[in-house]
Amino acid sequence: MASILIRNACLLPIDDTMSVIERGWVHVEDSTITALGSGEPPQIEVAEIVDAEGDVVMPGMVNPHAHLAMTLFRGLGEDVDDRLFRYVLPMERKFVTPEMVRVGTLLGALESIEAGVTTIADMYYYETEVGRALDQAGLRGVVGQTLATFDPPDHKTVDEGFALVEELVAEFSGHDRIVPSIAPHAPYSTDIEVMARVARWAEDHPRVPVQLHLAEMGSEMEWCRKNHGLRPVAVVEKAGLLVPGLIAAHCLHIDPFEIERMAKADVRVAHNARSNAKAGRGIAPIEAMRAAGIKVGIATDGPMSGNTLDLFSQFGPVSMFQKLLGHSRKPMPAAQVIRMATLEGAQVLGLDSRIGSLEPGKQADLIRIDLSAPRMQPVYDIYAMLVFSAMPADVQDVMVGGRWIMRGRNVESLERKKVLRDAGQIAAAFKAEMTRIDAAG
């Protein structure tokens, strides 16, 4: 059994008061936090003592909505208005294979580790490969097999999609770090019949989370109105899928009545401020959601949409957009942003009994953040510093389940050069296909 004592840390346990312990310590036995406190630690027989030298030690961050394999589409056709239909969808159908998903997910996992993200909820295709890649990387994940009716790469019929879900559940049920999930893509890409089937399936599999894109864009609003005379939240409710624990990504176009309905149903929200803004789609009313009792986590969306998989690049937009809506500095204070990135993100995924805060009995998922960069000094408010000044490069060490997977910026669970080389080979094929598409007009 591994025993680790981290001492002399600026400890952020993420408790009810969002306290800051200036000279804190944490004791880890095997995969679990056994004790923490302030000042000099008690005499503990340990195998490893880590002097944090005043650095921040806090829970690993939680990304509750991503499409990791889409790292391989990052930056592709950025200035092309119709890139989705011109490049992305045709290339997905041609190139998305289990191997492509594996390589893209490992690239996303490497990026996430280096940014202090220890838990990721993913929605994509060949999701069993995503689970295997996250397991290889030593990360924690909720892996959602996408179901859709638009001829996705890994299933031609809904029955085939459900068969992939069953395979995913069979492989990862009971896994210590990987949670299988079912992920109907969105109301417009599954319609009521598929969502209703998912709702029935989920009743028989209560430990399998459901992930869904919801109220994300104007075209979705129009589709729901034209086909059902309803707004997206009502369409999902009609299908019987507005259920406790539903992980709803985006939720941009929702009104106060819908917020009330979602809160009563215990729907959780993955907020994607950066990708939403980059697409010009709007600002989600997350302050109103949280005031109503909805748990909201900070997510990156896919790297094709938001480009990066680190939460640091989300923090500024998350806070500033709510300040713009409120015409004040007061909305979305920095401490609450960090709470959303840790404990509240874990609550969104239904994992808060295990992760999201530093507490005895919880899993030892934690990160160490260096404060020595000039942009990190002086420190008046550590939460403000993390939200508005910190970057992924400041993350020095990452632990998941008591295992160090990054030490001193060196990721120990993956072969960095191989991950980058494999990704580059697939990107070369993508570039050649884009050239062919452009030549064909």
XYZ file of C-alpha atoms in Angstrom:
441
model
C 0.000 0.000 0.000
C 1.420 3.359 -1.089
C 1.599 6.052 1.574
C 2.219 9.675 0.593
C 2.345 12.819 2.728
C 2.131 16.187 0.970
C 3.086 19.032 3.303
C 3.710 22.795 3.219
C 0.947 23.368 0.654
C -1.490 26.177 -0.036
C -4.356 23.752 0.369
C -7.729 24.298 -1.334
C -9.988 21.526 -0.023
C -13.129 22.942 -1.761
C -15.316 22.873 1.323
C -18.520 24.765 2.133
C -16.675 28.010 2.857
C -14.096 27.616 0.063
C -11.410 27.944 2.712
C -7.708 28.380 2.012
C -5.239 26.546 4.272
C -1.943 28.420 3.917
C 0.284 25.713 5.407
C -1.662 22.571 4.761
C -0.941 18.889 4.468
C -2.650 15.841 2.951
C -2.046 12.188 3.757
C -2.827 9.569 1.084
C -2.965 5.821 1.670
C -3.225 3.715 -1.463
C -5.971 5.401 -3.534
C -7.639 7.329 -0.726
C -7.232 10.566 1.206
C -7.013 9.559 4.868
C -6.397 12.910 6.570
C -5.595 16.572 5.956
C -5.035 19.635 8.060
C -3.016 22.784 8.705
C 0.417 23.442 10.144
C 2.835 20.643 10.863
C 1.417 17.222 10.053
C 1.255 14.546 12.730
C 3.949 11.893 12.818
C 2.945 9.470 10.058
C 5.029 6.580 8.857
C 5.122 7.215 5.121
C 6.978 5.952 2.093
C 7.061 9.348 0.353
C 7.084 12.890 1.700
C 6.404 15.692 -0.776
C 7.251 19.275 0.176
C 4.867 21.431 -1.876
C 6.973 24.522 -1.100
C 3.894 26.726 -0.804
C 2.365 25.645 -4.111
C -1.377 25.152 -4.475
C -2.653 21.632 -3.856
C -6.296 21.180 -4.849
C -8.640 18.563 -6.270
C -8.082 17.472 -9.843
C -10.363 19.336 -12.219
C -13.443 17.786 -13.799
C -14.410 18.317 -17.469
C -18.063 17.213 -17.771
C -18.397 17.435 -21.575
C -15.862 16.719 -24.294
C -15.283 14.878 -27.554
C -11.665 13.859 -26.996
C -10.994 12.125 -30.300
C -11.806 15.370 -32.093
C -8.370 16.652 -31.108
C -7.484 15.400 -34.593
C -9.901 17.942 -36.124
C -8.548 20.851 -34.060
C -7.985 24.000 -36.137
C -9.260 22.357 -39.310
C -11.009 24.838 -41.647
C -11.359 27.482 -38.942
C -12.214 30.306 -41.363
C -14.558 28.292 -43.587
C -18.235 29.022 -42.911
C -19.490 25.610 -44.019
C -16.612 23.558 -42.586
C -18.994 21.161 -40.821
C -20.582 19.992 -44.056
C -17.624 20.656 -46.354
C -14.950 18.917 -44.313
C -15.900 17.515 -40.920
C -18.918 15.281 -41.555
C -17.521 13.709 -44.750
C -14.138 13.185 -43.095
C -15.727 11.664 -39.995
C -17.529 9.125 -42.152
C -14.333 8.344 -44.038
C -11.707 8.400 -41.290
C -13.362 7.748 -37.930
C -12.304 4.224 -36.982
C -11.485 2.574 -33.669
C -7.796 3.354 -34.286
C -8.456 7.008 -35.080
C -10.569 7.331 -31.922
C -7.843 5.678 -29.845
C -5.116 7.978 -31.171
C -7.212 11.142 -30.839
C -8.305 10.250 -27.329
C -4.739 9.626 -26.181
C -3.760 13.038 -27.542
C -6.662 14.569 -25.613
C -5.720 12.627 -22.503
C -2.135 13.884 -22.678
C -3.325 17.466 -23.020
C -5.796 17.047 -20.160
C -3.237 15.592 -17.767
C -0.828 18.443 -18.451
C -3.657 20.872 -17.618
C -4.629 19.266 -14.309
C -7.876 17.686 -15.543
C -8.295 14.294 -13.884
C -11.887 13.383 -14.816
C -13.515 13.748 -18.249
C -17.003 13.012 -19.545
C -16.808 12.113 -23.219
C -19.366 11.649 -26.002
C -18.239 10.233 -29.330
C -18.062 7.087 -31.430
C -16.343 3.750 -30.750
C -16.515 4.805 -27.134
C -15.090 1.535 -25.874
C -11.788 2.722 -27.354
C -12.176 6.000 -25.468
C -12.598 4.120 -22.201
C -9.540 1.984 -22.892
C -7.441 5.031 -23.770
C -8.464 6.925 -20.625
C -7.732 3.837 -18.557
C -4.281 3.583 -20.168
C -3.652 7.256 -19.353
C -4.633 6.702 -15.720
C -7.496 9.174 -15.896
C -11.029 8.952 -14.603
C -13.833 9.142 -17.155
C -17.522 8.914 -17.963
C -17.552 7.520 -21.500
C -20.753 7.972 -23.496
C -21.535 5.974 -26.627
C -23.265 8.395 -28.986
C -26.580 7.418 -30.562
C -27.776 9.348 -33.610
C -29.795 8.955 -36.783
C -27.571 10.961 -39.150
C -25.499 7.992 -40.382
C -22.722 8.229 -37.772
C -19.438 6.414 -38.370
C -19.940 3.462 -36.016
C -23.608 2.502 -36.417
C -26.035 2.497 -39.313
C -29.127 1.705 -37.257
C -30.312 2.580 -33.782
C -30.247 -1.122 -32.909
C -26.545 -1.235 -33.801
C -25.993 1.834 -31.624
C -27.649 0.200 -28.638
C -25.521 -2.896 -29.218
C -22.422 -0.683 -28.911
C -23.805 0.723 -25.653
C -24.267 -2.806 -24.322
C -20.663 -3.667 -25.257
C -19.426 -0.542 -23.485
C -21.392 -1.334 -20.331
C -20.214 -4.955 -20.373
C -16.562 -3.900 -20.556
C -16.526 -1.136 -17.938
C -19.236 -1.934 -15.395
C -17.522 -2.092 -12.026
C -14.333 -0.410 -13.273
C -12.707 1.731 -10.602
C -12.187 4.801 -12.813
C -14.171 4.372 -16.057
C -17.976 4.753 -15.982
C -19.952 3.655 -19.077
C -22.651 6.033 -20.304
C -25.342 6.253 -22.978
C -25.377 9.438 -25.050
C -28.284 10.274 -27.378
C -26.735 13.035 -29.442
C -29.443 15.738 -29.325
C -33.209 16.113 -29.808
C -32.859 16.973 -33.506
C -30.489 14.074 -34.248
C -32.388 11.349 -32.402
C -35.990 12.594 -32.174
C -38.498 11.579 -29.555
C -38.613 7.891 -30.449
C -34.919 7.281 -29.821
C -34.850 9.441 -26.691
C -37.878 7.566 -25.341
C -36.081 4.267 -25.988
C -33.029 5.633 -24.149
C -35.252 6.650 -21.233
C -36.676 3.118 -20.999
C -33.197 1.606 -21.267
C -31.874 3.955 -18.577
C -34.621 2.877 -16.172
C -33.260 -0.666 -16.431
C -29.657 0.560 -16.013
C -29.840 3.113 -13.177
C -26.061 3.247 -12.699
C -25.406 4.270 -16.319
C -25.455 8.082 -16.787
C -27.221 9.692 -19.744
C -25.495 12.502 -21.678
C -27.209 14.794 -24.202
C -26.648 18.034 -26.118
C -29.564 20.318 -25.259
C -30.805 23.765 -26.340
C -27.489 24.500 -27.999
C -28.325 26.490 -31.139
C -30.983 28.349 -33.080
C -31.408 25.631 -35.695
C -32.238 23.167 -32.903
C -34.871 25.549 -31.543
C -36.409 25.855 -35.010
C -36.350 22.078 -35.582
C -38.150 21.432 -32.308
C -40.741 24.117 -33.035
C -41.344 22.927 -36.603
C -41.545 19.212 -35.802
C -43.135 19.237 -32.363
C -44.410 22.730 -31.648
C -42.218 22.736 -28.561
C -38.883 24.015 -27.277
C -36.002 21.522 -26.829
C -36.424 21.068 -23.070
C -40.104 20.232 -23.586
C -39.232 17.791 -26.385
C -36.828 15.970 -24.066
C -39.449 15.980 -21.314
C -42.074 14.601 -23.693
C -39.675 11.756 -24.505
C -39.421 10.958 -20.795
C -35.728 11.811 -20.671
C -35.819 14.877 -18.421
C -34.752 12.667 -15.543
C -32.570 12.948 -12.410
C -28.900 12.844 -13.264
C -29.287 13.731 -16.951
C -26.041 15.434 -18.059
C -27.191 18.187 -20.417
C -24.494 20.003 -22.372
C -24.767 23.672 -23.410
C -28.341 24.709 -22.389
C -27.982 28.139 -23.977
C -31.561 28.760 -25.031
C -33.565 28.140 -21.882
C -36.048 30.391 -20.118
C -36.895 30.756 -16.408
C -39.715 28.194 -16.622
C -37.375 25.640 -18.189
C -34.747 26.316 -15.527
C -37.395 25.587 -12.885
C -38.402 22.355 -14.648
C -34.786 21.227 -14.975
C -34.078 21.992 -11.319
C -37.117 19.987 -10.183
C -36.034 17.088 -12.387
C -32.450 17.242 -11.015
C -30.923 17.723 -14.461
C -27.233 18.707 -14.370
C -25.546 21.056 -16.869
C -22.145 21.044 -18.580
C -21.385 24.666 -19.457
C -19.201 25.315 -22.530
C -18.620 29.076 -22.493
C -15.648 29.205 -24.871
C -16.985 26.987 -27.651
C -20.424 28.591 -27.436
C -18.931 32.059 -27.825
C -16.569 30.992 -30.593
C -19.557 29.766 -32.593
C -21.487 32.967 -31.835
C -24.300 30.982 -30.219
C -24.810 32.961 -27.043
C -24.280 32.897 -23.289
C -25.904 30.316 -21.035
C -27.703 31.758 -17.968
C -25.643 29.745 -15.507
C -26.055 32.132 -12.573
C -29.809 31.687 -12.842
C -29.389 27.922 -13.135
C -27.192 27.675 -10.057
C -29.518 29.977 -8.092
C -32.327 27.525 -8.899
C -30.240 24.642 -7.544
C -29.006 23.167 -10.823
C -25.482 21.790 -10.606
C -23.293 23.312 -13.331
C -19.811 22.180 -14.304
C -17.269 23.873 -16.576
C -16.595 21.951 -19.777
C -14.464 22.362 -22.874
C -16.658 20.776 -25.551
C -14.728 19.158 -28.394
C -11.349 20.516 -29.511
C -12.788 21.201 -32.954
C -15.204 23.680 -31.349
C -13.287 25.089 -28.387
C -9.743 24.157 -29.499
C -8.324 23.398 -26.069
C -9.135 20.770 -23.441
C -7.845 22.711 -20.436
C -10.239 24.387 -18.037
C -7.956 27.361 -17.409
C -8.894 28.729 -20.838
C -12.565 28.393 -19.882
C -12.349 30.212 -16.550
C -12.104 33.764 -17.889
C -15.050 33.409 -20.294
C -17.179 31.641 -17.670
C -16.743 34.518 -15.231
C -16.616 37.453 -17.641
C -19.675 36.481 -19.680
C -21.831 36.406 -16.542
C -20.385 39.775 -15.509
C -21.347 41.143 -18.931
C -24.889 39.851 -18.513
C -25.058 41.402 -15.046
C -23.232 44.648 -15.959
C -21.176 44.230 -12.799
C -18.025 42.652 -11.397
C -20.046 40.742 -8.812
C -21.556 37.843 -10.815
C -19.658 34.560 -10.977
C -16.934 35.243 -8.382
C -13.629 33.447 -8.802
C -14.059 31.023 -5.907
C -17.311 29.788 -7.427
C -15.616 29.247 -10.785
C -13.094 26.927 -9.132
C -15.917 25.196 -7.261
C -17.650 24.553 -10.592
C -14.402 23.184 -12.031
C -14.009 20.668 -9.201
C -16.793 19.667 -6.806
C -19.699 20.930 -8.884
C -18.322 19.220 -11.986
C -18.161 16.004 -9.971
C -21.771 16.567 -8.888
C -22.802 16.944 -12.527
C -21.364 13.486 -13.206
C -22.760 11.931 -10.035
C -19.241 11.305 -8.717
C -19.117 13.814 -5.863
C -19.125 11.091 -3.202
C -15.744 9.995 -4.582
C -14.027 13.054 -6.075
C -14.222 16.851 -6.449
C -12.936 17.880 -3.031
C -10.138 16.942 -0.652
C -11.814 15.017 2.159
C -10.912 11.913 4.152
C -12.424 8.890 2.445
C -12.472 10.397 -1.027
C -10.262 9.270 -3.868
C -6.848 10.939 -3.985
C -7.354 12.874 -7.225
C -5.300 16.025 -6.754
C -3.010 18.454 -8.535
C -0.141 20.752 -7.583
C 0.039 24.222 -9.165
C 3.245 26.267 -9.138
C 2.849 29.918 -8.085
C 6.331 31.127 -9.062
C 5.532 32.618 -12.493
C 5.593 36.450 -12.473
C 1.969 36.564 -13.685
C 0.996 34.595 -10.553
C 2.431 37.169 -8.128
C 1.583 38.810 -5.806
C -1.237 36.683 -4.424
C -4.094 38.554 -2.741
C -6.855 36.123 -3.716
C -5.678 32.663 -4.726
C -8.971 31.866 -6.453
C -8.786 35.018 -8.580
C -5.217 34.116 -9.473
C -6.257 30.645 -10.629
C -9.162 31.968 -12.683
C -7.540 34.952 -14.375
C -3.766 34.319 -14.353
C -2.991 30.595 -14.202
C -2.236 28.461 -17.247
C -1.808 24.730 -17.875
C 1.981 25.135 -17.737
C 1.660 25.993 -14.040
C 0.421 22.481 -13.216
C 3.408 20.511 -11.958
C 2.068 17.250 -10.542
C -1.099 15.230 -11.110
C -2.379 12.324 -9.013
C -5.385 10.094 -9.771
C -6.506 7.504 -7.267
C -3.270 7.860 -5.298
C -1.074 7.302 -8.365
C 1.175 10.027 -9.717
C 0.521 10.261 -13.466
C 2.518 13.491 -13.885
C 5.526 14.617 -11.859
C 7.441 17.814 -12.580
C 5.564 18.277 -15.898
C 6.563 14.775 -17.037
C 3.536 12.617 -17.873
C 4.436 9.162 -16.636
C 1.384 7.240 -17.842
C 1.805 7.932 -21.579
C 4.656 7.992 -24.103
C 4.518 11.615 -25.182
C 6.537 11.254 -28.392
C 4.493 8.286 -29.567
C 1.182 10.007 -28.856
C 2.236 13.068 -30.877
C 3.728 10.988 -33.693
C 0.600 8.871 -34.098
C -1.597 11.970 -34.121
C 0.607 13.591 -36.751
C 0.267 10.608 -39.073
C -3.525 10.782 -39.008
C -3.442 14.569 -39.437
C -1.407 14.080 -42.632
C -4.215 11.951 -44.064
C -6.734 14.619 -43.058
C -4.718 17.325 -44.842
C -4.561 15.256 -48.016
C -8.331 14.748 -47.936
C -8.940 18.480 -47.456
C -6.757 19.183 -50.493
C -8.780 16.675 -52.510
C -12.084 18.233 -51.382
C -10.892 21.736 -52.270
C -9.669 20.581 -55.687
C -13.055 19.001 -56.394
C -14.691 22.349 -55.662
